[in-house]
mmCIF file of C-alpha atoms in Angstrom:
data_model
loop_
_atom_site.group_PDB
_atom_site.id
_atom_site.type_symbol
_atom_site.label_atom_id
_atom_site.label_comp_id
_atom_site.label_asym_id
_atom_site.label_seq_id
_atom_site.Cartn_x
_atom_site.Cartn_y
_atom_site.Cartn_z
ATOM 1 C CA UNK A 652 -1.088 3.931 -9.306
ATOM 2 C CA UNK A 653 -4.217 3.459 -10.906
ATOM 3 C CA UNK A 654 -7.206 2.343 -8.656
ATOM 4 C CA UNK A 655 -9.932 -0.254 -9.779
ATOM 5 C CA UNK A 656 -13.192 1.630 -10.699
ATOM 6 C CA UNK A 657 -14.569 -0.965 -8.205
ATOM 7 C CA UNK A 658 -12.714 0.011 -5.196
ATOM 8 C CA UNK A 659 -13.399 3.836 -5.895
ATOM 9 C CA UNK A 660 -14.636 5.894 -3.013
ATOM 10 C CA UNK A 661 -18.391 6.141 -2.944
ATOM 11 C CA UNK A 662 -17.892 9.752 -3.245
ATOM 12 C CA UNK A 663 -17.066 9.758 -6.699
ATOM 13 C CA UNK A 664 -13.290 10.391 -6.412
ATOM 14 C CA UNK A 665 -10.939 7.601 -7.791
ATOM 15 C CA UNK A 666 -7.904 8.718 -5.119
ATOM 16 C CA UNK A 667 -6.788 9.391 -2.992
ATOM 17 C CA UNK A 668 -8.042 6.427 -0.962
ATOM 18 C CA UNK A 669 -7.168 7.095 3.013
ATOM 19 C CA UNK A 670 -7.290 4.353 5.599
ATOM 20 C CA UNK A 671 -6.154 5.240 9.228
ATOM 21 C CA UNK A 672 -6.285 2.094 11.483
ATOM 22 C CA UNK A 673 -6.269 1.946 15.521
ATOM 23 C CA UNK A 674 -3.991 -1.424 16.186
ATOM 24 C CA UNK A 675 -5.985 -2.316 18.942
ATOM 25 C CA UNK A 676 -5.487 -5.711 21.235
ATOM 26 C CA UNK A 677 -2.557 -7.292 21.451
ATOM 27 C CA UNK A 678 -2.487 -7.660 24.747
ATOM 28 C CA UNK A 679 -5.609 -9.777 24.797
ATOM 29 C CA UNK A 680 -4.300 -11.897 21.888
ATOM 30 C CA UNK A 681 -1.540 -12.844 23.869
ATOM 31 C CA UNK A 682 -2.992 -13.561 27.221
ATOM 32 C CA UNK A 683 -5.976 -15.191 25.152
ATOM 33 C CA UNK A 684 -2.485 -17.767 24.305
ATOM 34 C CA UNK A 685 -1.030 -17.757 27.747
ATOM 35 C CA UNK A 686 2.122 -15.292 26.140
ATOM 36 C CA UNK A 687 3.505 -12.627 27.560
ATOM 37 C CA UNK A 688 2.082 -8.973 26.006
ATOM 38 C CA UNK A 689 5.404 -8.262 24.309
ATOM 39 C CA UNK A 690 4.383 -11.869 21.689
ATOM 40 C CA UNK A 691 1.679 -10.253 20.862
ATOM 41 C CA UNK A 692 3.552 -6.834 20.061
ATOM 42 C CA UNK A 693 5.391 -9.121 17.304
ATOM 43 C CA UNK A 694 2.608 -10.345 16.237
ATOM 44 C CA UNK A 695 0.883 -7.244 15.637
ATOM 45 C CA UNK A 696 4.384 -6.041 13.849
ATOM 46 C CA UNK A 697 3.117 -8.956 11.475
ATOM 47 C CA UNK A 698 0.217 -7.851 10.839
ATOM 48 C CA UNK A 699 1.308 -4.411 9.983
ATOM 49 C CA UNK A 700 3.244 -6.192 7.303
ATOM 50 C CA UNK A 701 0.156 -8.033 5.743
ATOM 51 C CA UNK A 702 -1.535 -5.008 6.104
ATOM 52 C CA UNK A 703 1.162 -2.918 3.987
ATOM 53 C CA UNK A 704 1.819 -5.274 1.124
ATOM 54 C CA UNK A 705 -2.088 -6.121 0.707
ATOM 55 C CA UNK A 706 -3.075 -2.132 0.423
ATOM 56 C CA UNK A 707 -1.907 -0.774 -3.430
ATOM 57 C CA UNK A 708 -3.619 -3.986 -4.426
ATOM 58 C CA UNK A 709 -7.068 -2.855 -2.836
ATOM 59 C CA UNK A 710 -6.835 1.241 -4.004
ATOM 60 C CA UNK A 711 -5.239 2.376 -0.909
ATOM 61 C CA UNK A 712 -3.165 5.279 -1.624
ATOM 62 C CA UNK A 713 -2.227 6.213 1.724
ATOM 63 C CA UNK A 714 -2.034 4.321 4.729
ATOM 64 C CA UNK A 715 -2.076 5.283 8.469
ATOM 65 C CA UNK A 716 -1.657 3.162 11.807
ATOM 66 C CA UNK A 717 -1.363 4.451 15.427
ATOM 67 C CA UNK A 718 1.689 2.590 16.442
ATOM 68 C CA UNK A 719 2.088 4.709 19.819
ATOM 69 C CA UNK A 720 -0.222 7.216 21.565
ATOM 70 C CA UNK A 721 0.879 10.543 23.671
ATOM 71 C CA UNK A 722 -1.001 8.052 26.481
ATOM 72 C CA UNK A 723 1.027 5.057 26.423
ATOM 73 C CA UNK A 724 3.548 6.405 27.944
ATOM 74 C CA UNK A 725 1.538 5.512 31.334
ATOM 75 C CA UNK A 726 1.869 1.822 30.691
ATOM 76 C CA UNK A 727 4.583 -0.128 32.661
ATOM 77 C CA UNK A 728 7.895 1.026 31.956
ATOM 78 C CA UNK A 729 8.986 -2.370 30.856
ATOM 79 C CA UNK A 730 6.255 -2.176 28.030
ATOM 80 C CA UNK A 731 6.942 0.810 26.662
ATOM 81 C CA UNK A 732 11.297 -0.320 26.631
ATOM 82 C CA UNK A 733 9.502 -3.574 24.469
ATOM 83 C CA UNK A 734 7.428 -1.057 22.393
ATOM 84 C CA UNK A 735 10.010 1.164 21.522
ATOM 85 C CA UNK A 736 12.644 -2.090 20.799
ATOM 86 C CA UNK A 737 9.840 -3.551 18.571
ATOM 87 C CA UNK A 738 10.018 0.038 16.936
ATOM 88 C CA UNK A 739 13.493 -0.227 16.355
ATOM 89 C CA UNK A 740 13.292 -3.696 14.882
ATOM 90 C CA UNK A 741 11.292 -2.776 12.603
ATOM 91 C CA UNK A 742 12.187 0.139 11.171
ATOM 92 C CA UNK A 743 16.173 -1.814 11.243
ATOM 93 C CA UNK A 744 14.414 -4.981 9.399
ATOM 94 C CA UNK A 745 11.974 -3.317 7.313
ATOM 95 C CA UNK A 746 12.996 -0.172 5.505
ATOM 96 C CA UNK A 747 15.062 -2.176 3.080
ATOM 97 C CA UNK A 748 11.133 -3.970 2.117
ATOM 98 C CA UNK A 749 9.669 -0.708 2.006
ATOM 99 C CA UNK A 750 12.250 0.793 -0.277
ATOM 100 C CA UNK A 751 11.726 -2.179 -2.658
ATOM 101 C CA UNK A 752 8.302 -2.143 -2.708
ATOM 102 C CA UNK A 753 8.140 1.697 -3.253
ATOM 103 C CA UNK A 754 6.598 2.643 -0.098
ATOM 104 C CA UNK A 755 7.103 5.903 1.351
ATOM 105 C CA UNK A 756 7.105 6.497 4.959
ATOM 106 C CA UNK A 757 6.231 9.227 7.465
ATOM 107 C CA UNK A 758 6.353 10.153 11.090
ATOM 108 C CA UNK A 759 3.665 12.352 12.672
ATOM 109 C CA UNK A 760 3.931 12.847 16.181
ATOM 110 C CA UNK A 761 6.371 14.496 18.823
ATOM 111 C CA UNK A 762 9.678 12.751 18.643
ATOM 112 C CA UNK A 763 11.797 14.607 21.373
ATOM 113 C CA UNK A 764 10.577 12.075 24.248
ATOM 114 C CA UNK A 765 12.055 9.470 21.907
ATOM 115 C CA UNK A 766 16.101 8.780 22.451
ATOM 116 C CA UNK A 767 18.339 9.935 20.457
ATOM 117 C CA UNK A 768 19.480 7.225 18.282
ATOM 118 C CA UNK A 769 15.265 5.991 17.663
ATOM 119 C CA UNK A 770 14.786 9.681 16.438
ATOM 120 C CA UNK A 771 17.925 8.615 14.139
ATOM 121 C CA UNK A 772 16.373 5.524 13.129
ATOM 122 C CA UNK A 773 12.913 7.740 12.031
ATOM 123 C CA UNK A 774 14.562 10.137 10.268
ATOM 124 C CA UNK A 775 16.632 8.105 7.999
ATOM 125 C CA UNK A 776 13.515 5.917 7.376
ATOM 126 C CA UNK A 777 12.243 8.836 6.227
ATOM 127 C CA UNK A 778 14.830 9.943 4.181
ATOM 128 C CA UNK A 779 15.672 6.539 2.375
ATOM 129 C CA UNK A 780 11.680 6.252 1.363
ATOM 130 C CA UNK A 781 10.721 10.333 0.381
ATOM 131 C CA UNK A 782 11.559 9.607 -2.999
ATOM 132 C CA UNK A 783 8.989 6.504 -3.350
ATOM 133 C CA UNK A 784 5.936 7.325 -5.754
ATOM 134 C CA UNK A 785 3.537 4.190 -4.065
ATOM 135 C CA UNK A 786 1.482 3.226 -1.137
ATOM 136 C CA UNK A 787 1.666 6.502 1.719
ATOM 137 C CA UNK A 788 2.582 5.160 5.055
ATOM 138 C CA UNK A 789 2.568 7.158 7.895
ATOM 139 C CA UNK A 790 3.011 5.860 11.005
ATOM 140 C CA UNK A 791 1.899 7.827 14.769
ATOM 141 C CA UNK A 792 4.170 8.081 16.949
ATOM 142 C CA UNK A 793 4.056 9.582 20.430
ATOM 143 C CA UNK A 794 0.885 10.961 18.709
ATOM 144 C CA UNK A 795 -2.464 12.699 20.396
ATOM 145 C CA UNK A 796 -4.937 14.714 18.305
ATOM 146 C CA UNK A 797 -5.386 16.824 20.748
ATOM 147 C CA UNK A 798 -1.906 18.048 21.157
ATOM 148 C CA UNK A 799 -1.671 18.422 17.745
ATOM 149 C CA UNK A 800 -4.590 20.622 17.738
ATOM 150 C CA UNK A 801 -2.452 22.600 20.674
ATOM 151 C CA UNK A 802 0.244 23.104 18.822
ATOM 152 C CA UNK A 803 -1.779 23.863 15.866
ATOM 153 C CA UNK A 804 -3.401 26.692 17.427
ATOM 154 C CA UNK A 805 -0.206 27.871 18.896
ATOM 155 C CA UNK A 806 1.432 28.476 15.268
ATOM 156 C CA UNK A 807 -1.397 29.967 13.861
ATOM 157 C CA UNK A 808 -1.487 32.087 17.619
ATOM 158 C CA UNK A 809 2.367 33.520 16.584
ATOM 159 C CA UNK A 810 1.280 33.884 12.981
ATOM 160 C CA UNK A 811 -1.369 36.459 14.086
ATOM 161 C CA UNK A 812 0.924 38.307 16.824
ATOM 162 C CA UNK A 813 4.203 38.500 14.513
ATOM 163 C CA UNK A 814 1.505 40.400 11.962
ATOM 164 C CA UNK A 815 1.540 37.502 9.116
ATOM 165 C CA UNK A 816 -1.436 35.991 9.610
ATOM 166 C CA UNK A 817 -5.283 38.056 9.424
ATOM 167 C CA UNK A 818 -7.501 35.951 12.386
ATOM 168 C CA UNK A 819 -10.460 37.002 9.915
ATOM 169 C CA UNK A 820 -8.488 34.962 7.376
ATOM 170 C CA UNK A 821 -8.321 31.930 9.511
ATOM 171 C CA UNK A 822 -10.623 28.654 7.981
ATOM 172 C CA UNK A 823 -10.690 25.528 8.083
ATOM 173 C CA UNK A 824 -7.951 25.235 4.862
ATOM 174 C CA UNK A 825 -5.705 27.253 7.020
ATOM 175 C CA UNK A 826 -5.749 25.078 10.420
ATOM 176 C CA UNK A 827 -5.640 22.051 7.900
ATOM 177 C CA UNK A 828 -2.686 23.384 6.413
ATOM 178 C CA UNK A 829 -0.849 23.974 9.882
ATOM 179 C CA UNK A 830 -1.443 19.990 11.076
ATOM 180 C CA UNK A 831 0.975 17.813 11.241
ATOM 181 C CA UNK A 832 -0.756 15.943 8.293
ATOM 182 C CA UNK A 833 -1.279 19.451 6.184
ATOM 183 C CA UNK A 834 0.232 16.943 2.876
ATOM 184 C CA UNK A 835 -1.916 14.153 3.403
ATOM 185 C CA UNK A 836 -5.912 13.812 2.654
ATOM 186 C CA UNK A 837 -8.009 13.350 5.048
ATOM 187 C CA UNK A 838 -9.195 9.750 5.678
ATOM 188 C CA UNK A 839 -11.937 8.231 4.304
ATOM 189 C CA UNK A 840 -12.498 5.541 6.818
ATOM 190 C CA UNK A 841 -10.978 4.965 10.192
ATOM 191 C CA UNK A 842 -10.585 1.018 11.053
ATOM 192 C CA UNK A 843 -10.208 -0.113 14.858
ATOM 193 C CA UNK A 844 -9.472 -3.549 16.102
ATOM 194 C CA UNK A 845 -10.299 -5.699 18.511
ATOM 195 C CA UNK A 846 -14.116 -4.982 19.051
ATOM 196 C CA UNK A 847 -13.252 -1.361 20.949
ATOM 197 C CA UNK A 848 -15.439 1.523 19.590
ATOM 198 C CA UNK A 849 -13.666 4.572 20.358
ATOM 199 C CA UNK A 850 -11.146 7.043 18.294
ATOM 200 C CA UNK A 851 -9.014 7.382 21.316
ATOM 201 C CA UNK A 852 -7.367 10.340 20.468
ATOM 202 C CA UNK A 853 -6.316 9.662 17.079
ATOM 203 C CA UNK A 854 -6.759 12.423 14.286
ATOM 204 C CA UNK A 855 -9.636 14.266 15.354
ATOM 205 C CA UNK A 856 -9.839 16.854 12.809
ATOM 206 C CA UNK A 857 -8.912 15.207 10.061
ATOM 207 C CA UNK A 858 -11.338 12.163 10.983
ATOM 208 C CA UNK A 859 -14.730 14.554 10.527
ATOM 209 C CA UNK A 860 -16.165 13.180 7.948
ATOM 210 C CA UNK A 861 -14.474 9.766 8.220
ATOM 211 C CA UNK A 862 -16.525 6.495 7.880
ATOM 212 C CA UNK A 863 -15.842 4.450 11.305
ATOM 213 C CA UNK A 864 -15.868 0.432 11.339
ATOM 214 C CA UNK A 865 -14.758 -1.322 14.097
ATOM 215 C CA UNK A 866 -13.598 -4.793 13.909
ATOM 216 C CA UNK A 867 -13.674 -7.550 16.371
ATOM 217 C CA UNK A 868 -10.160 -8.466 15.067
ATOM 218 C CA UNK A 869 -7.860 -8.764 17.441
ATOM 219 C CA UNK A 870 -5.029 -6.453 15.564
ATOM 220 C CA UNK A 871 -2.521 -9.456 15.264
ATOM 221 C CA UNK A 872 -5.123 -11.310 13.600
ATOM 222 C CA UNK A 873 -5.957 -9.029 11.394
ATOM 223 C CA UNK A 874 -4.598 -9.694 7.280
ATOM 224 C CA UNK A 875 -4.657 -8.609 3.956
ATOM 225 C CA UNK A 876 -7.865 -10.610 3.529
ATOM 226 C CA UNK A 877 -9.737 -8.410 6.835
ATOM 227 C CA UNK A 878 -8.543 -5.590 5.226
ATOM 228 C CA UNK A 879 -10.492 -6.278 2.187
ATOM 229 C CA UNK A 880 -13.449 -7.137 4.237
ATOM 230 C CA UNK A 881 -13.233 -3.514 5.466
ATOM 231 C CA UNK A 882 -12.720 -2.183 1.893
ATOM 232 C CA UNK A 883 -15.872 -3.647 1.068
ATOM 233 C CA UNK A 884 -17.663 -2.550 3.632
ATOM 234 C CA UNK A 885 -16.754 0.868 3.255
ATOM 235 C CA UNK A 886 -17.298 0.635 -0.462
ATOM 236 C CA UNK A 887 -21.074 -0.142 0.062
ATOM 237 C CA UNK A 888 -21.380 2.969 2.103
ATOM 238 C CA UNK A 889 -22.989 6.525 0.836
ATOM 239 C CA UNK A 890 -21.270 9.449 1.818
ATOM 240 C CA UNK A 891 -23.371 12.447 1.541
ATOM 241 C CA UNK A 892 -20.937 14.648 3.593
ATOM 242 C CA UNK A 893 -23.869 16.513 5.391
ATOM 243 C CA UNK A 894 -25.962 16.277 2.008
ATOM 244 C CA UNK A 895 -28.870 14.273 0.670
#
């Protein structure tokens, strides 16, 4: 994919180009319409869609959303059974678009809370997109940052005891390398809807030298076209990554 010199990273890298995004508010989009939360679930499904096809067109190389957090499990359990179905839906309905469209997707996150036949589902999404060459989507599922960085230091912990791993050897390359994204760059900005300004969570490492902007979008609202708006906005930013 070649990127327009316009949309290039202020830090004088063409690619890759790394959006995360926090889908943020779809309950208050649908109670703003008098709809039950689970409308504005599908709703926010669309936008993911808008938000997908609109990104190799605007230099985005990879893509990632927080489509369900460690935390949500708290929520109602008649929520999370419409989450998860949504999940299913879409990953039933939409593989076929991401195939032709040459999308490759990803799962981070644990996936043994997740039944048996949805862990099916994410692994041969997986498998029917590795071979795409375009847009990097990688979706978080059952995802916190700082579990990851548990189980992070965990591995690296066993590394050191079963003698294959120095400690004095251990930098920040290594623990990058042991993540859960240890293929992917890190992001260069981090988006969040619906007005909230928090990371919640969500790729804590990888996110330090991230460029935050926070939207008042409501996440089904939110298009190709607010996408851009954030592209821009992150394109007249200077990163100086702790320089002058």
């Amino acid at each position: 994919m070649t990127m327009d010199p316009l949309l290039a990273p202020t830090d004088g890298t063409a690619s890759p180009f790394h959006v995360a995004i926090i889908m943020d508010g779809n309950g208050r989009w649908a109670r703003a319409r008098g709809l039950p939360r689970t409308a504005g679930h599908r709703q926010g499904a669309e936008a993911v869609r808008s938000v997908v096809e609109a990104s190799p067109g605007l230099g985005v190389t990879h893509l990632t959303l927080f489509g369900f957090s460690s935390e949500n499990w708290k929520r109602p359990q008649g929520e999370v059974g419409d989450l998860l179905g949504l999940l299913r839906l879409y990953l039933n309905n939409e593989v076929r678009n991401l195939e032709k469209n040459n999308v490759r997707l990803r799962i981070i996150g644990r996936r043994d809370r997740f039944s048996p036949d949805l862990q099916a589902l994410l692994g041969d999404a997986e498998a029917r997109t590795s071979a795409n060459t375009g847009l990097h989507l990688t979706l978080a599922l059952n995802y916190g940052a700082r579990q990851e960085m548990v189980d992070t230091v965990r591995t690296l912990a066993r590394a050191v005891a079963q003698g294959r791993l120095d400690p004095e050897a251990i930098d920040e390359a290594t623990v990058s390398g042991a993540l859960l994204t240890h293929d992917l760059p890190d992001p260069d900005v981090l988006i969040r809807t619906s007005g909230e300004q928090r990371v919640s969570n969500f790729l804590l490492w990888q996110m330090a030298y991230a460029e935050l902007i926070f939207s008042p979008v409501l996440w089904p609202d939110f298009n190709g076209k607010e996408l851009a708006a954030a592209v821009e906005d992150f394109q007249n930013r200077e990163r100086r990554f702790g320089g002058l």
